[in-house]
């Protein structure tokens, strides 16, 4: 019997797929929305790997030039200070990687979903909104304040993106141990939130303080608008909804969509999708920067930073090749003929 992932593992060990492609394949199998599928397909088919390989080549080439200058400086074939010419490219590479890291946030949101937490005082209509958007009775709805204690979530598909919606316990002071635990969990989910929907039947301003030190974007939502004939709120509010009549829900979804990454249809989806990628890229970029900043330390120290940069990149794809520095050197020059 085949073990989990056995064929992909063999493909990796035999050099047919690298780690990024294997991860992409796993994501492709698990993909549930159109954007997840597109991102995973790009990664599984080597789009991201080709980019990283091309960067690795540039690093190897730069190191080869430095080695050539260090080792064969007295050879006629090696033009003087050939290494100098590589630094402008290393400068560009550091910038390329920096820009690429800038897409990590979008990549993670496409892959893992935009995390939206519904918060607010008890009885504001939080669970009703979750059920309405999920189109089924996920959460218990009663008129007893403090009904919800566990953090529940549903995944919505909004325009091909995953939006992971969390229902939480209403925020208030309480002596009930179970409810207090629920409120503690609400605060934990707020730490992970990309967006908070702050719900209240009346002025949401009173409740902002309850969000603790959440610093991300907040949509203020006035609920149960079917109960009042007020058309314009007299307090700052972004959307007015009723889960009884359905009024305002489309508008709420539109406002939530504004927080999704905008990936233009024709554009490249070669984005880092995992924390692991982002950390490796950041390490790589830092070493290139260190090489650029340490000209005074000498070429050998700079070359070592470039080696570490290449290593960080290689760890992402799992291809830390035996470096053919000399191959590059010999193919560029005719040292030794
Ligand atoms: N009229 C009206 N009642 C609502 C609406 N949304 C929720 N409710 C009622 O408000 C009460 C509390 O709702 P619930 O969703 O449990 O609030 P939560 O404590 O914030 O989760 C329940 O009795 C719901 O039926 C609404 O849009 N209109
Ligand atoms: Mg509730």
PDB file of N, CA, C and O in Angstrom, residues 128-129 132-133 221 239-256:
ATOM      1  N   UNK A 128     -26.518  35.114  14.093  1.00  0.00           N
ATOM      2  CA  UNK A 128     -27.510  35.187  13.011  1.00  0.00           C
ATOM      3  C   UNK A 128     -26.835  35.539  11.688  1.00  0.00           C
ATOM      4  O   UNK A 128     -27.192  34.999  10.639  1.00  0.00           O
ATOM      5  N   UNK A 129     -25.839  36.435  11.736  1.00  0.00           N
ATOM      6  CA  UNK A 129     -25.140  36.818  10.516  1.00  0.00           C
ATOM      7  C   UNK A 129     -24.326  35.649   9.970  1.00  0.00           C
ATOM      8  O   UNK A 129     -24.327  35.390   8.761  1.00  0.00           O
ATOM      9  N   UNK A 132     -26.688  33.285   8.387  1.00  0.00           N
ATOM     10  CA  UNK A 132     -27.243  33.845   7.150  1.00  0.00           C
ATOM     11  C   UNK A 132     -26.250  33.693   6.003  1.00  0.00           C
ATOM     12  O   UNK A 132     -26.594  33.250   4.918  1.00  0.00           O
ATOM     13  N   UNK A 133     -24.996  34.039   6.271  1.00  0.00           N
ATOM     14  CA  UNK A 133     -23.987  33.970   5.214  1.00  0.00           C
ATOM     15  C   UNK A 133     -23.643  32.520   4.865  1.00  0.00           C
ATOM     16  O   UNK A 133     -23.321  32.200   3.725  1.00  0.00           O
ATOM     17  N   UNK A 221     -20.860  47.551  11.724  1.00  0.00           N
ATOM     18  CA  UNK A 221     -22.105  47.061  11.153  1.00  0.00           C
ATOM     19  C   UNK A 221     -23.257  47.272  12.132  1.00  0.00           C
ATOM     20  O   UNK A 221     -23.227  46.778  13.261  1.00  0.00           O
ATOM     21  N   UNK A 239     -21.997  49.801   7.384  1.00  0.00           N
ATOM     22  CA  UNK A 239     -23.065  49.068   6.716  1.00  0.00           C
ATOM     23  C   UNK A 239     -24.214  48.852   7.698  1.00  0.00           C
ATOM     24  O   UNK A 239     -23.984  48.672   8.894  1.00  0.00           O
ATOM     25  N   UNK A 240     -25.445  48.899   7.176  1.00  0.00           N
ATOM     26  CA  UNK A 240     -26.606  48.589   7.996  1.00  0.00           C
ATOM     27  C   UNK A 240     -27.251  47.336   7.449  1.00  0.00           C
ATOM     28  O   UNK A 240     -27.549  47.260   6.261  1.00  0.00           O
ATOM     29  N   UNK A 241     -27.440  46.332   8.310  1.00  0.00           N
ATOM     30  CA  UNK A 241     -27.985  45.070   7.814  1.00  0.00           C
ATOM     31  C   UNK A 241     -29.165  44.585   8.650  1.00  0.00           C
ATOM     32  O   UNK A 241     -29.367  45.016   9.792  1.00  0.00           O
ATOM     33  N   UNK A 242     -29.916  43.688   8.059  1.00  0.00           N
ATOM     34  CA  UNK A 242     -30.909  42.919   8.801  1.00  0.00           C
ATOM     35  C   UNK A 242     -30.849  41.495   8.286  1.00  0.00           C
ATOM     36  O   UNK A 242     -30.939  41.267   7.080  1.00  0.00           O
ATOM     37  N   UNK A 243     -30.673  40.546   9.191  1.00  0.00           N
ATOM     38  CA  UNK A 243     -30.673  39.142   8.742  1.00  0.00           C
ATOM     39  C   UNK A 243     -32.107  38.622   8.651  1.00  0.00           C
ATOM     40  O   UNK A 243     -32.333  37.531   8.151  1.00  0.00           O
ATOM     41  N   UNK A 244     -33.042  39.414   9.145  1.00  0.00           N
ATOM     42  CA  UNK A 244     -34.463  39.027   8.978  1.00  0.00           C
ATOM     43  C   UNK A 244     -34.930  39.338   7.549  1.00  0.00           C
ATOM     44  O   UNK A 244     -35.563  38.507   6.911  1.00  0.00           O
ATOM     45  N   UNK A 245     -34.602  40.532   7.075  1.00  0.00           N
ATOM     46  CA  UNK A 245     -35.078  40.926   5.744  1.00  0.00           C
ATOM     47  C   UNK A 245     -34.023  40.751   4.657  1.00  0.00           C
ATOM     48  O   UNK A 245     -34.344  40.758   3.471  1.00  0.00           O
ATOM     49  N   UNK A 246     -32.761  40.588   5.050  1.00  0.00           N
ATOM     50  CA  UNK A 246     -31.681  40.452   4.057  1.00  0.00           C
ATOM     51  C   UNK A 246     -31.150  41.773   3.553  1.00  0.00           C
ATOM     52  O   UNK A 246     -30.224  41.810   2.742  1.00  0.00           O
ATOM     53  N   UNK A 247     -31.712  42.862   4.060  1.00  0.00           N
ATOM     54  CA  UNK A 247     -31.263  44.191   3.627  1.00  0.00           C
ATOM     55  C   UNK A 247     -29.810  44.432   4.037  1.00  0.00           C
ATOM     56  O   UNK A 247     -29.421  44.114   5.158  1.00  0.00           O
ATOM     57  N   UNK A 248     -29.017  44.956   3.096  1.00  0.00           N
ATOM     58  CA  UNK A 248     -27.659  45.378   3.414  1.00  0.00           C
ATOM     59  C   UNK A 248     -26.598  44.287   3.332  1.00  0.00           C
ATOM     60  O   UNK A 248     -25.402  44.559   3.428  1.00  0.00           O
ATOM     61  N   UNK A 249     -27.026  43.032   3.170  1.00  0.00           N
ATOM     62  CA  UNK A 249     -26.046  41.936   3.181  1.00  0.00           C
ATOM     63  C   UNK A 249     -25.112  42.011   1.966  1.00  0.00           C
ATOM     64  O   UNK A 249     -23.902  41.825   2.102  1.00  0.00           O
ATOM     65  N   UNK A 250     -25.687  42.313   0.788  1.00  0.00           N
ATOM     66  CA  UNK A 250     -24.848  42.423  -0.418  1.00  0.00           C
ATOM     67  C   UNK A 250     -23.798  43.517  -0.243  1.00  0.00           C
ATOM     68  O   UNK A 250     -22.647  43.353  -0.616  1.00  0.00           O
ATOM     69  N   UNK A 251     -24.248  44.589   0.359  1.00  0.00           N
ATOM     70  CA  UNK A 251     -23.341  45.712   0.599  1.00  0.00           C
ATOM     71  C   UNK A 251     -22.225  45.299   1.557  1.00  0.00           C
ATOM     72  O   UNK A 251     -21.065  45.651   1.361  1.00  0.00           O
ATOM     73  N   UNK A 252     -22.600  44.521   2.578  1.00  0.00           N
ATOM     74  CA  UNK A 252     -21.607  44.045   3.542  1.00  0.00           C
ATOM     75  C   UNK A 252     -20.569  43.175   2.830  1.00  0.00           C
ATOM     76  O   UNK A 252     -19.362  43.307   3.061  1.00  0.00           O
ATOM     77  N   UNK A 253     -21.042  42.285   1.952  1.00  0.00           N
ATOM     78  CA  UNK A 253     -20.121  41.412   1.216  1.00  0.00           C
ATOM     79  C   UNK A 253     -19.191  42.239   0.337  1.00  0.00           C
ATOM     80  O   UNK A 253     -17.989  41.975   0.269  1.00  0.00           O
ATOM     81  N   UNK A 254     -19.750  43.282  -0.296  1.00  0.00           N
ATOM     82  CA  UNK A 254     -18.904  44.170  -1.112  1.00  0.00           C
ATOM     83  C   UNK A 254     -17.811  44.818  -0.270  1.00  0.00           C
ATOM     84  O   UNK A 254     -16.655  44.893  -0.682  1.00  0.00           O
ATOM     85  N   UNK A 255     -18.201  45.290   0.893  1.00  0.00           N
ATOM     86  CA  UNK A 255     -17.221  45.964   1.758  1.00  0.00           C
ATOM     87  C   UNK A 255     -16.152  44.982   2.237  1.00  0.00           C
ATOM     88  O   UNK A 255     -14.984  45.335   2.374  1.00  0.00           O
ATOM     89  N   UNK A 256     -16.557  43.725   2.496  1.00  0.00           N
ATOM     90  CA  UNK A 256     -15.578  42.703   2.891  1.00  0.00           C
ATOM     91  C   UNK A 256     -14.626  42.394   1.736  1.00  0.00           C
ATOM     92  O   UNK A 256     -13.428  42.210   1.938  1.00  0.00           O
TER      93      UNK A 256
END
